[in-house]
Amino acid sequence: MDAIRWLGESLALLDQTRLPTEEIWDDYTDYRRVAEAIRRLVVRGAPAIGIAAAYAVCLAAMEFRNRAPGAFRSGMDQALETLAASRPTAVNLFWALDRMKRILAAGVGPEVIPALLQEAEAIHREDIAMNRKIGRFGAELVPHGARILTHCNAGAIATGGFGTALGVVRAAHARGNVEMVYCDETRPLLQGARLTAWELVKDGIPATLITDNMAASLMAQGKIDMVFLGCDRMARNGDFANKIGTYGVAVLAAYHGIPFYTVLPSSTIDMSIPDGKHIVIEERDPAEVTHFAGVQTAPEGVGVCNPAFDVTPHRLLTGIVTEKGVIHPPFDERLAALFG
Ligand code: MRU
């Protein structure tokens, strides 16, 4: 299962805004349209955004390939700026653009195109490999008969393939240890209902969809054994941003004594910031909250708050599952030792 394919001269993206009812792939040859696709959540999920942006840099270089070196360079600067402005929170976007910038800096003009393509493909391939390792480490934590709660979508389509939190679920399911995955629907845009439930049903993994406000009650009834969810940016002390609602799930898990793990590749760790206060949180269009599937559900004139992410303090985390293993507190020391 995947959502991003490089076709040699174009990029194909599975339109995640149309799931689960329609599986539509669109071809992109213009980096500006890829930036717009990232902004519109056609492609979404921290690692997937980084991979799509890396391929978009290749599309820009191919568009400007007949320009003189100076004009090629200014076109590429513009492309990098446009892509960086698409979404602010997931650090994977900036991490991938930095890798592409380093390749660009090694040349003067279009002769760098083959190296850019190699780098984008490496970013894509490495992400899948990291997810497989993450899945193996995470599955060690999952006992037989586990009932797992997840929030948003940290699955194959949010990454290069396989997934982070859902990678753990897939690996644990392959060992026969998953009794049920409870998917928070994840208002306002329903990534849990539309995307996570879709991935799990497709893979034949037992899945139960709940609205976000049901998690507390299920935990109180003893129906959730552990929580695995994704991450958009982790600071060097372990504070992390993920889909809005993650913080609430973390508080609930702590109250009920339920192990709570975030799952991420190293490309999601931002060692340049000391804590979660430094993470920029994307504020999205109020219409995502006042309307549901195009139908108005709130009165004109009401104020709206629509942050796409929240920050969970590291002290609510049981552990962090990465491609280098599972990290337990003290997170600052262990993150520095592994990723510093
Ligand atoms: O707004 P989205 O759908 O891009 O938000 C996605 C998430 O919050 C995911 O949990 C996160 O990016 C991790 S994806 C492996």
mmCIF file of N, CA and C in Angstrom, residues 15-16 61 74 92 105 114 130-132 145 150 161 171 173 180 184 195 199-200 212 222-223 232 235 243 275 281 329:
data_model
loop_
_atom_site.group_PDB
_atom_site.id
_atom_site.type_symbol
_atom_site.label_atom_id
_atom_site.label_comp_id
_atom_site.label_asym_id
_atom_site.label_seq_id
_atom_site.Cartn_x
_atom_site.Cartn_y
_atom_site.Cartn_z
ATOM 1 N N ASP A 15 -4.914 10.669 -4.240
ATOM 2 C CA ASP A 15 -5.615 11.818 -3.656
ATOM 3 C C ASP A 15 -6.308 11.399 -2.357
ATOM 4 N N GLN A 16 -5.659 11.736 -1.221
ATOM 5 C CA GLN A 16 -6.171 11.286 0.085
ATOM 6 C C GLN A 16 -7.412 12.056 0.520
ATOM 7 N N ALA A 61 13.547 21.227 -11.126
ATOM 8 C CA ALA A 61 14.838 21.196 -11.842
ATOM 9 C C ALA A 61 14.616 20.781 -13.302
ATOM 10 N N SER A 74 17.957 30.678 -9.681
ATOM 11 C CA SER A 74 16.892 31.512 -9.097
ATOM 12 C C SER A 74 15.541 30.784 -9.166
ATOM 13 N N ASN A 92 9.743 17.002 8.737
ATOM 14 C CA ASN A 92 10.218 16.179 7.615
ATOM 15 C C ASN A 92 10.272 16.968 6.316
ATOM 16 N N ALA A 105 23.590 22.439 -4.045
ATOM 17 C CA ALA A 105 24.762 23.268 -3.747
ATOM 18 C C ALA A 105 26.042 22.657 -4.322
ATOM 19 N N PRO A 114 20.349 14.375 -12.248
ATOM 20 C CA PRO A 114 20.418 12.954 -11.874
ATOM 21 C C PRO A 114 20.681 12.753 -10.378
ATOM 22 N N MET A 130 13.093 2.507 7.238
ATOM 23 C CA MET A 130 12.978 2.919 8.653
ATOM 24 C C MET A 130 11.672 2.405 9.244
ATOM 25 N N ASN A 131 10.600 2.496 8.458
ATOM 26 C CA ASN A 131 9.299 2.045 8.968
ATOM 27 C C ASN A 131 9.293 0.552 9.282
ATOM 28 N N ARG A 132 9.969 -0.224 8.447
ATOM 29 C CA ARG A 132 10.047 -1.675 8.702
ATOM 30 C C ARG A 132 10.769 -1.941 10.031
ATOM 31 N N GLY A 145 -3.118 -10.469 22.242
ATOM 32 C CA GLY A 145 -4.486 -10.037 22.564
ATOM 33 C C GLY A 145 -4.622 -8.542 22.758
ATOM 34 N N THR A 150 -5.415 4.217 18.266
ATOM 35 C CA THR A 150 -4.583 5.138 17.496
ATOM 36 C C THR A 150 -5.405 6.367 17.125
ATOM 37 N N GLY A 161 5.652 4.172 2.785
ATOM 38 C CA GLY A 161 5.006 2.868 2.745
ATOM 39 C C GLY A 161 5.138 2.194 4.105
ATOM 40 N N ALA A 171 3.116 -4.992 12.066
ATOM 41 C CA ALA A 171 4.108 -5.984 12.496
ATOM 42 C C ALA A 171 3.555 -6.818 13.650
ATOM 43 N N HIS A 173 0.390 -7.381 14.253
ATOM 44 C CA HIS A 173 -0.690 -8.226 13.715
ATOM 45 C C HIS A 173 -0.103 -9.451 13.023
ATOM 46 N N MET A 180 -7.631 -5.947 18.573
ATOM 47 C CA MET A 180 -8.475 -4.888 18.003
ATOM 48 C C MET A 180 -7.685 -3.581 17.916
ATOM 49 N N ASP A 184 -9.569 6.487 16.438
ATOM 50 C CA ASP A 184 -10.270 7.765 16.662
ATOM 51 C C ASP A 184 -10.609 8.348 15.296
ATOM 52 N N LEU A 195 -8.969 7.312 6.561
ATOM 53 C CA LEU A 195 -7.682 6.780 6.098
ATOM 54 C C LEU A 195 -7.196 5.577 6.926
ATOM 55 N N GLU A 199 -7.089 1.755 5.649
ATOM 56 C CA GLU A 199 -5.877 0.916 5.585
ATOM 57 C C GLU A 199 -6.081 -0.399 6.328
ATOM 58 N N LEU A 200 -6.694 -0.320 7.529
ATOM 59 C CA LEU A 200 -6.822 -1.528 8.352
ATOM 60 C C LEU A 200 -7.801 -2.513 7.724
ATOM 61 N N ASP A 212 -13.996 10.809 18.460
ATOM 62 C CA ASP A 212 -12.913 11.212 19.361
ATOM 63 C C ASP A 212 -13.362 11.240 20.825
ATOM 64 N N GLY A 222 -11.747 -0.330 30.505
ATOM 65 C CA GLY A 222 -10.658 -1.309 30.403
ATOM 66 C C GLY A 222 -10.534 -1.940 29.030
ATOM 67 N N LYS A 223 -11.005 -1.222 27.990
ATOM 68 C CA LYS A 223 -10.993 -1.813 26.644
ATOM 69 C C LYS A 223 -9.775 -1.418 25.816
ATOM 70 N N ASP A 232 4.603 14.674 14.181
ATOM 71 C CA ASP A 232 4.967 15.605 13.097
ATOM 72 C C ASP A 232 6.282 16.317 13.365
ATOM 73 N N ALA A 235 10.735 17.744 19.629
ATOM 74 C CA ALA A 235 11.835 18.583 20.112
ATOM 75 C C ALA A 235 12.858 17.713 20.842
ATOM 76 N N LYS A 243 -1.232 15.331 15.386
ATOM 77 C CA LYS A 243 -2.602 15.754 15.046
ATOM 78 C C LYS A 243 -3.371 16.259 16.259
ATOM 79 N N ASP A 275 12.357 22.453 23.166
ATOM 80 C CA ASP A 275 11.103 21.889 23.686
ATOM 81 C C ASP A 275 9.940 22.245 22.762
ATOM 82 N N ILE A 281 2.638 25.732 15.115
ATOM 83 C CA ILE A 281 1.417 24.948 14.888
ATOM 84 C C ILE A 281 0.611 25.590 13.763
ATOM 85 N N PRO A 329 12.375 7.214 29.200
ATOM 86 C CA PRO A 329 12.974 8.370 29.872
ATOM 87 C C PRO A 329 14.310 8.008 30.516
#
